[in-house]
CSV table of C-alpha atoms in Angstrom, one decimal:
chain,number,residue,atom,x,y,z
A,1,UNK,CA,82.4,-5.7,42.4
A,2,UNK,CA,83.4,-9.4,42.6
A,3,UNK,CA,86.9,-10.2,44.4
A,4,UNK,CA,89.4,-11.9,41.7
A,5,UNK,CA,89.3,-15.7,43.1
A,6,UNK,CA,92.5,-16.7,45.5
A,7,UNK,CA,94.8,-19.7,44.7
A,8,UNK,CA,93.7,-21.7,48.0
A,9,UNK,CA,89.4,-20.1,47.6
A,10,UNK,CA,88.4,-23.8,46.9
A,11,UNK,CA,90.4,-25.6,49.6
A,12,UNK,CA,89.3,-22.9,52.1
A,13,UNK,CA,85.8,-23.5,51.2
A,14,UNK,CA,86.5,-27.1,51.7
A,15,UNK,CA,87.6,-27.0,55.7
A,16,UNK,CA,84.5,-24.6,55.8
A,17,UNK,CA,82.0,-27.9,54.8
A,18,UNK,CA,84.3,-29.9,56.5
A,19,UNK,CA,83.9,-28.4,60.1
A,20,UNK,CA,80.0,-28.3,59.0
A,21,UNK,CA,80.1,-31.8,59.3
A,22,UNK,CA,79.9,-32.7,55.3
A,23,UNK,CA,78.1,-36.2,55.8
A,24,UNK,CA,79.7,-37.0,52.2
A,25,UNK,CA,82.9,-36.7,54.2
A,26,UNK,CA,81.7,-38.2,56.8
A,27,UNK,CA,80.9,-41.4,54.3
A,28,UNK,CA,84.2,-41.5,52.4
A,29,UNK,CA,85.9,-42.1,56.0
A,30,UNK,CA,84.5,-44.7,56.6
A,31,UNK,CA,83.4,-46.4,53.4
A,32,UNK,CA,86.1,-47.5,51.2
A,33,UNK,CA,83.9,-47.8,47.5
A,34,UNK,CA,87.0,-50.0,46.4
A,35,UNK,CA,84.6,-52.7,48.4
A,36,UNK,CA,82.4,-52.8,45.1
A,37,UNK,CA,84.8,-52.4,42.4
A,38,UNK,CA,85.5,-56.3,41.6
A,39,UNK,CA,81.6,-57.1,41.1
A,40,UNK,CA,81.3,-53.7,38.9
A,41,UNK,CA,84.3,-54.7,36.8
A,42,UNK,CA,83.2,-57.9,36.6
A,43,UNK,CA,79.6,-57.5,35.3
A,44,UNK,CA,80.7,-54.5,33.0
A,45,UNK,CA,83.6,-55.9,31.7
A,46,UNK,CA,82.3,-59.0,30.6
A,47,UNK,CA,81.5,-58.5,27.1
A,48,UNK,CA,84.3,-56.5,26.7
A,49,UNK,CA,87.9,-57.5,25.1
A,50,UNK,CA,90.5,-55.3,26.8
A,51,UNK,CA,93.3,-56.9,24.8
A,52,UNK,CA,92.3,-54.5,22.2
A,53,UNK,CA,92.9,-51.4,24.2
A,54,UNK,CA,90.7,-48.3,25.6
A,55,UNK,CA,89.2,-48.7,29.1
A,56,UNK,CA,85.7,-47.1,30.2
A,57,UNK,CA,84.4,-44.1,29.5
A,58,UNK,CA,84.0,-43.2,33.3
A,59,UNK,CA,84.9,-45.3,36.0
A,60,UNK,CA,82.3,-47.9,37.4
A,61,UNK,CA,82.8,-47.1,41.3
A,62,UNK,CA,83.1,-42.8,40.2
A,63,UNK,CA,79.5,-44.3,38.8
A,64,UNK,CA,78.4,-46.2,41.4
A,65,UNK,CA,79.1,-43.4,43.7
A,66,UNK,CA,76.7,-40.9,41.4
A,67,UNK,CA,74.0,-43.9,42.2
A,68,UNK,CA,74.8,-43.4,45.9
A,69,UNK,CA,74.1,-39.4,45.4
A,70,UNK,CA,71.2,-39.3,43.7
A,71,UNK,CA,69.4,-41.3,45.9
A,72,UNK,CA,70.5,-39.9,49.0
A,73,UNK,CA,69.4,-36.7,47.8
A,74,UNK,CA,66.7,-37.8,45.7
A,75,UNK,CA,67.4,-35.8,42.5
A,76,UNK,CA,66.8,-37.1,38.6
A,77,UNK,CA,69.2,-37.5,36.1
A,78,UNK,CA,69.3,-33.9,34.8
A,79,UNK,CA,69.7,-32.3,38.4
A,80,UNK,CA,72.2,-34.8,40.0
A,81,UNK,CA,74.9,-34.0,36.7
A,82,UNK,CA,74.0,-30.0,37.6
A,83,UNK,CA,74.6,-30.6,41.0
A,84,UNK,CA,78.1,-32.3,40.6
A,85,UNK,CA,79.0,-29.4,38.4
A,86,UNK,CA,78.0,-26.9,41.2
A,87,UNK,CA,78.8,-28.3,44.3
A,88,UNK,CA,82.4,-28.3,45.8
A,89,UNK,CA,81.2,-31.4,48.5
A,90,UNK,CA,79.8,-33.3,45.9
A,91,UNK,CA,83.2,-33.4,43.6
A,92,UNK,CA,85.3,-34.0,46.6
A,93,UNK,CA,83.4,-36.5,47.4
A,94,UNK,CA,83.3,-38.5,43.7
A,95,UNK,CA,87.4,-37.4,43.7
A,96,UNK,CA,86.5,-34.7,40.8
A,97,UNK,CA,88.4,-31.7,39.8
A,98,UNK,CA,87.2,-28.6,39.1
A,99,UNK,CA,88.3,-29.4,35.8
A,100,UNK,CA,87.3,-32.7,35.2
A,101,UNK,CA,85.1,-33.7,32.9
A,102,UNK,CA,81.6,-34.7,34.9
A,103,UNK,CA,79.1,-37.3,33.3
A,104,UNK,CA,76.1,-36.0,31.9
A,105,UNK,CA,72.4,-37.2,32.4
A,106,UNK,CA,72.2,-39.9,29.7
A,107,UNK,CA,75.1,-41.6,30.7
A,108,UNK,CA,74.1,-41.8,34.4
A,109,UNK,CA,70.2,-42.9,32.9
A,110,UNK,CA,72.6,-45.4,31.2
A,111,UNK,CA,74.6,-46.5,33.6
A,112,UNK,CA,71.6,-47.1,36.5
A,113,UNK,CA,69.8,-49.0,33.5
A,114,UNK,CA,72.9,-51.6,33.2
A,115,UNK,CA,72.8,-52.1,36.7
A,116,UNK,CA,69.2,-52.5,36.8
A,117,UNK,CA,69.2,-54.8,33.8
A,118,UNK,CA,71.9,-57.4,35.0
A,119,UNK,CA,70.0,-57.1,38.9
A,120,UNK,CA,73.7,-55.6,40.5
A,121,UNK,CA,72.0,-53.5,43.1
A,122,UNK,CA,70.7,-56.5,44.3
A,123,UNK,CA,73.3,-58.4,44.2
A,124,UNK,CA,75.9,-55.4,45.6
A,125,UNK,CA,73.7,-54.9,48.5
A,126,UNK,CA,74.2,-59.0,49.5
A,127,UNK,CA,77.6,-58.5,48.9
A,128,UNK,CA,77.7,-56.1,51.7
A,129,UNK,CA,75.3,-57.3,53.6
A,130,UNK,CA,77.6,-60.8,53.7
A,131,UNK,CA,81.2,-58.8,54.8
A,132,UNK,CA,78.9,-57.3,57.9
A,133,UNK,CA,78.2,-60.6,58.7
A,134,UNK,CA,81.6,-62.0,57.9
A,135,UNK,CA,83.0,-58.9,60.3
A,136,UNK,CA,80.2,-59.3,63.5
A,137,UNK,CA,78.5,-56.5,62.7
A,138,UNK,CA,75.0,-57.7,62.6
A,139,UNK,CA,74.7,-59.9,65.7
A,140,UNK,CA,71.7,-61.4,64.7
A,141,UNK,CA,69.9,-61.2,68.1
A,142,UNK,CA,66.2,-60.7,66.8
A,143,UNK,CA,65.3,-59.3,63.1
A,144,UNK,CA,62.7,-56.2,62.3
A,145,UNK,CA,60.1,-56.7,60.1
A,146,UNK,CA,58.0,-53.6,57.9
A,147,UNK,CA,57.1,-52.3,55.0
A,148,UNK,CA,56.3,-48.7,53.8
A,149,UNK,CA,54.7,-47.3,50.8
A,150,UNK,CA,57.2,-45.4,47.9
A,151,UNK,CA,54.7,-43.4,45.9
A,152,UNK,CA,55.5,-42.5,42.3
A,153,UNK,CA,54.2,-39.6,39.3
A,154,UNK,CA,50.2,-40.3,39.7
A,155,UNK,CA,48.7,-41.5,36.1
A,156,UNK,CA,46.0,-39.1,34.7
A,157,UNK,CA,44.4,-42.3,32.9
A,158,UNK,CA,40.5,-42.6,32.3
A,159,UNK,CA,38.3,-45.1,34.0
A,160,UNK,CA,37.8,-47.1,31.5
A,161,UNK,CA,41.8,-47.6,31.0
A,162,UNK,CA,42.5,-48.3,34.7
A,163,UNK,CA,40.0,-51.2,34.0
A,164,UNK,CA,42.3,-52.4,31.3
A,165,UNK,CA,44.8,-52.2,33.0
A,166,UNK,CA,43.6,-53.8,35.8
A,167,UNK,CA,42.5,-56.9,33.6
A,168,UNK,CA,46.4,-56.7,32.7
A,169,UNK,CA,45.6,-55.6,28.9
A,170,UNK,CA,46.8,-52.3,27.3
A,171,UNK,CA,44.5,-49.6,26.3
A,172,UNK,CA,43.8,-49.3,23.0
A,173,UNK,CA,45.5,-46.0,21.2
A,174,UNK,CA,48.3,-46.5,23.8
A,175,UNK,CA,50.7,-46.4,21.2
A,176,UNK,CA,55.4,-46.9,22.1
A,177,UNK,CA,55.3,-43.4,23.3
A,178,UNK,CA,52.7,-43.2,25.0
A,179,UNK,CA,53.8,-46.2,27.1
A,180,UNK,CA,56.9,-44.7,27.6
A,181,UNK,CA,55.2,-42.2,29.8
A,182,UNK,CA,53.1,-44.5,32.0
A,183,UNK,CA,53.7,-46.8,34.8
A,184,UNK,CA,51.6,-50.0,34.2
A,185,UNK,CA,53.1,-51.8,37.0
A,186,UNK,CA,52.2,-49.2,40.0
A,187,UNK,CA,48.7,-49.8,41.8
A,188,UNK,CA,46.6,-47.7,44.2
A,189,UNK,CA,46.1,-48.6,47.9
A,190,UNK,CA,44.4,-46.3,50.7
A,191,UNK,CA,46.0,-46.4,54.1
A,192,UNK,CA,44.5,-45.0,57.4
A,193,UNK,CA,42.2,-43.0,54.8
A,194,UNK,CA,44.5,-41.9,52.1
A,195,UNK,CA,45.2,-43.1,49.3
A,196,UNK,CA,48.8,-44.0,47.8
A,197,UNK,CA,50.3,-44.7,44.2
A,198,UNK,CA,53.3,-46.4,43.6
A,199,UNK,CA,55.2,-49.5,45.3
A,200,UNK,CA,56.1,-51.3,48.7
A,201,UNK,CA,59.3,-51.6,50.5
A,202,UNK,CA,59.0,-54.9,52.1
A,203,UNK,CA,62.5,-55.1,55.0
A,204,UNK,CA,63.9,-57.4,57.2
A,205,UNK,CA,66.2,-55.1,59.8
A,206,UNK,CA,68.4,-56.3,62.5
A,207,UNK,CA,67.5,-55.4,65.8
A,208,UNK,CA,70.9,-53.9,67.4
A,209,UNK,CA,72.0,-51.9,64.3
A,210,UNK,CA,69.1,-51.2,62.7
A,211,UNK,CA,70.6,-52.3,59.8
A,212,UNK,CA,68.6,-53.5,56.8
A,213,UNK,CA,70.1,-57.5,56.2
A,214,UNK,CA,67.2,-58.1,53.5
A,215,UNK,CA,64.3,-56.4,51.7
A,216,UNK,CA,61.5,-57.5,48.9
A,217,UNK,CA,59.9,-54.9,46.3
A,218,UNK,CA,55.9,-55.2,45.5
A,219,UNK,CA,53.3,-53.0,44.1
A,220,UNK,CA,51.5,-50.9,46.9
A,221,UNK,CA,48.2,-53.0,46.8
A,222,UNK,CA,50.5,-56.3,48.1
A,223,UNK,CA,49.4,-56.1,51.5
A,224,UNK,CA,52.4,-56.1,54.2
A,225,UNK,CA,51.8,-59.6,55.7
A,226,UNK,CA,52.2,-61.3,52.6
A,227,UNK,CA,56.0,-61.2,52.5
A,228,UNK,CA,56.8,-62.5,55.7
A,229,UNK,CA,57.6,-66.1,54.3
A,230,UNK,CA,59.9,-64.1,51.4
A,231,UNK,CA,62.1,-62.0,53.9
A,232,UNK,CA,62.6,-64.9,56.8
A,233,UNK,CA,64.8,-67.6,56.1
A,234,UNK,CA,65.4,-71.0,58.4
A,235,UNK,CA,68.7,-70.4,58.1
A,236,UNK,CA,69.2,-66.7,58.6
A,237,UNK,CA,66.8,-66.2,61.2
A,238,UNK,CA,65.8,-69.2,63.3
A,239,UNK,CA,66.1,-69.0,66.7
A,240,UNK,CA,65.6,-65.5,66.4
A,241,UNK,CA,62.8,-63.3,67.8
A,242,UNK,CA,60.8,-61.3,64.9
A,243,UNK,CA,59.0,-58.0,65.6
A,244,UNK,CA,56.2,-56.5,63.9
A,245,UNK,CA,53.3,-55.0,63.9
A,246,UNK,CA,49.4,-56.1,64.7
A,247,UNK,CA,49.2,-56.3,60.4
A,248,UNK,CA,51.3,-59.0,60.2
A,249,UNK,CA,49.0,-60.9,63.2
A,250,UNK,CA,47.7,-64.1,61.6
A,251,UNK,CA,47.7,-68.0,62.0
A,252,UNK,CA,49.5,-68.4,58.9
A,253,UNK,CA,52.3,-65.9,60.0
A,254,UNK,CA,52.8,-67.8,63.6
A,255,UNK,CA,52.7,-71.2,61.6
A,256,UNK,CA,55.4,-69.9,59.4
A,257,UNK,CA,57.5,-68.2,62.4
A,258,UNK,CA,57.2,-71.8,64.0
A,259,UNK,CA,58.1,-73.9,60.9
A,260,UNK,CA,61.4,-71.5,60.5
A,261,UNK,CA,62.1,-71.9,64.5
A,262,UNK,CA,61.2,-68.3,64.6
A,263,UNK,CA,60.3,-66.8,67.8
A,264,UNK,CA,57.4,-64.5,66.8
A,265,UNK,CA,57.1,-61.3,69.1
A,266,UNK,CA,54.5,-59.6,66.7
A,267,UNK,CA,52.2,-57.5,68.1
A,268,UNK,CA,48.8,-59.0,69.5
A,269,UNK,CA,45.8,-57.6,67.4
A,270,UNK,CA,42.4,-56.3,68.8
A,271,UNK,CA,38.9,-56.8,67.2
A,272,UNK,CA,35.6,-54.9,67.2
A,273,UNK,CA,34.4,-57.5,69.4
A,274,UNK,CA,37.4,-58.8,71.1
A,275,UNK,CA,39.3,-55.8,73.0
A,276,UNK,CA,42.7,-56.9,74.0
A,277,UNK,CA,43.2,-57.6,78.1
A,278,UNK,CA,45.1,-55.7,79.9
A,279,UNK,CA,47.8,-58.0,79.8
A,280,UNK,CA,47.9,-58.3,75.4
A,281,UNK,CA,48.2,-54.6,76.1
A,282,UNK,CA,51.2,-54.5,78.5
A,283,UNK,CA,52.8,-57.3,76.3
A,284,UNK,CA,52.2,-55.1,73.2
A,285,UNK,CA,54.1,-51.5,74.9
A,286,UNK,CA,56.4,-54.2,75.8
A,287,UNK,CA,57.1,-55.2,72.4
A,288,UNK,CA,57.1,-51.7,70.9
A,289,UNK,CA,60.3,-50.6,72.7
A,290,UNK,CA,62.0,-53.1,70.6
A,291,UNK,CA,59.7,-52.9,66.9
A,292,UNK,CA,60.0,-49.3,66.9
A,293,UNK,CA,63.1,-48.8,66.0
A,294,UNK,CA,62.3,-50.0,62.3
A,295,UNK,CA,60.2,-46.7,62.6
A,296,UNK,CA,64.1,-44.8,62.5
A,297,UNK,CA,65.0,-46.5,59.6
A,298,UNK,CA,61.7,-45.3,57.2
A,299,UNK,CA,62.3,-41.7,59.5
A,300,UNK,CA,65.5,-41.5,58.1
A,301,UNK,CA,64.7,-42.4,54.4
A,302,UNK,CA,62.0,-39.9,54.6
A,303,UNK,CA,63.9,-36.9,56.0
A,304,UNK,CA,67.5,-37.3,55.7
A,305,UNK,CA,66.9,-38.4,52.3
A,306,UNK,CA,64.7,-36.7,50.8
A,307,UNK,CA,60.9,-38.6,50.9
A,308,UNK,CA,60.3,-41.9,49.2
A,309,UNK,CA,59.0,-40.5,46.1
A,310,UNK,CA,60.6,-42.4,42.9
A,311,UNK,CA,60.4,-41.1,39.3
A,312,UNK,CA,60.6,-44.1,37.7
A,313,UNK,CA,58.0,-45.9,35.5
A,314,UNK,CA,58.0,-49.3,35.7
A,315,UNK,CA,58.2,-52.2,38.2
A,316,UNK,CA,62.0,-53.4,37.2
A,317,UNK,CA,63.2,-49.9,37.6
A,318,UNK,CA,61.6,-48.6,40.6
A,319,UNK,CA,62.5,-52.1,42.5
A,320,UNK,CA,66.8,-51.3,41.4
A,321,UNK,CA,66.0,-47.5,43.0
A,322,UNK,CA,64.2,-49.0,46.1
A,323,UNK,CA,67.1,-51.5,46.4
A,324,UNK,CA,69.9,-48.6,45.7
A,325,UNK,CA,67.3,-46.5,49.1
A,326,UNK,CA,68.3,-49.8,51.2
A,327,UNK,CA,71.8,-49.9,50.6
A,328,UNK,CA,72.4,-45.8,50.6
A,329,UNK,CA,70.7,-46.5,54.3
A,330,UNK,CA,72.9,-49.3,55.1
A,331,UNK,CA,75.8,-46.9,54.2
A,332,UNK,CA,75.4,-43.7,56.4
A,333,UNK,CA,73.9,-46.3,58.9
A,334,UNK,CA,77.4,-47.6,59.4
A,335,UNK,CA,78.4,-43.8,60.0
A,336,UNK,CA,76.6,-43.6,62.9
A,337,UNK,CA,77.8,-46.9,64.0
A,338,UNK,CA,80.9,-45.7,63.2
A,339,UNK,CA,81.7,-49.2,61.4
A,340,UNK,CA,84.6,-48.8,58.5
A,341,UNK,CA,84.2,-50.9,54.9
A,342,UNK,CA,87.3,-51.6,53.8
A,343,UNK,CA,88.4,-53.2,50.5
């Protein structure tokens, strides 16, 4: 027989996840999500006329906080609004109630697709990315370079409808519905013997914090190398030392890294014919001390949160949830710098 529940059961249960070490408690003490309201107010409100009354249904940063959920756990619409419902650390940490009415899965769908729409995640994630530079937080001492595969739901399509889509035409019989279960934008690539579906995560990292300062988003065929001009910048970077891997090894990569004043510390590659020396080699374990710690930053995505597997189905939407992966990163990275965001 159930016990009839206590006046102080939540709040007990509470210091209970709190002396677990509730990482969403963790994250509220030192990110203030005030930070974004201005840009959220600013995009959202401005087709609206608040002279006339009424204000949102939900607030945008109690929103903007869902987006931060979901990703860090990795959970669709329908499971992150049942989770908020059932979960004492989750409505603690959005500032809920028990009693409070929780947004349901369409108006989360909605409210990621007006963000995506009007490019905000891209444009909140520069915001913060600016006040960490503004505050000496990223020392910019040497940058990271990388790139790792986000695989999405695998399309059960015939031969003869990849080719289409290849040749960048739609299948014929693919009627509205249809299309609205497909991802024409995602593209196969096989890496060390397996083969991937999905999209890229092409990032820029800085060395020290291991914090992610810029990122580009390409289908998983793109091959790493080929958005090393996109993520360095003259400006940003020059004078700078750049690691990466033996992939991004070319002429045309050194010619860029010496056109941006960009010293390149990428690893030396070997060939079938043309073994590195001894001294490539010691050069290269050399190098890896530093270029491996971009390995902690896809190590985390995967297991703190939750695999990069995406459920989206296009190219627009999968590059806002890739965008929202960097900048949930960047945000319990500052935890374990223990760096505060204020407003």
């Amino acid at each position: 027989m159930s016990k009839a529940r206590g006046l102080f059961d939540e709040q007990i249960r509470l210091e209970k996840l709190s002396k677990k070490q509730d990482p969403l408690e963790q994250l509220c003490s030192h990110i203030d999500f005030e930070f974004f309201r201005n840009p959220l107010e600013k995009y959202f409100d401005k087709e609206v006329d608040r002279s006339k009354g009424g204000r949102p249904a939900y607030d945008y940063v109690l929103m903007f906080k869902i987006m931060i959920l979901q990703r860090y756990y990795n959970v669709s619409d329908d499971a992150i609004e049942y989770a908020i419902l059932d979960r004492l650390s989750f409505m603690r940490f959005l500032g809920l109630g028990i009693n409070d009415p929780v947004p349901d899965a369409k108006t989360i769908w909605l409210f990621r697709d007006k963000l995506t729409a009007g490019n905000m995640i891209e444009k909140l994630f520069s915001q913060l990315d600016k006040q960490l530079d503004k505050d000496g937080i990223i020392v910019h001492k040497g940058k990271l370079i990388d790139a790792s595969i986000v695989e999405v739901p695998i399309q059960r399509n015939s031969r003869d409808e990849n080719k289409e889509l290849k040749e960048g035409t739609i299948p014929e019989g693919w009627n509205e519905n249809k299309l609205r279960q497909k991802d024409t934008d995602a593209q196969w690539v096989t890496h060390n013997g397996k083969s991937y579906f999905g999209y890229k995560n092409h990032i820029k990292a800085d060395t020290k914090t291991k914090l992610i300062t810029g990122y580009k988003v390409t289908t998983a065929k793109v091959h790493d190398s080929e958005m090393m001009d996109d993520l360095l910048s003259k400006k940003e970077d020059g004078g700078q030392p750049v690691h990466a891997d033996s992939a991004y090894r070319s002429e045309a990569i050194e010619q860029i890294c010496y056109t941006k004043n960009i010293e390149s510390c990428i690893h030396e590659k070997g060939y079938r014919y043309k073994k590195l020396t001894k001294r490539q080699q010691q050069h290269n374990r050399k190098k890896s001390k530093i270029r491996a710690r971009v390995e902690h930053i896809f190590g985390f995505m995967t297991n703190s949160m939750n695999e990069m597997y995406l459920r989206y189905r296009n190219f627009i939407r999968n590059q806002a949830a890739i965008g929202l992966m960097n900048l949930t990163y960047n945000l319990f990275r500052l935890v374990q710098l223990k760096v505060e965001v204020r407003k």
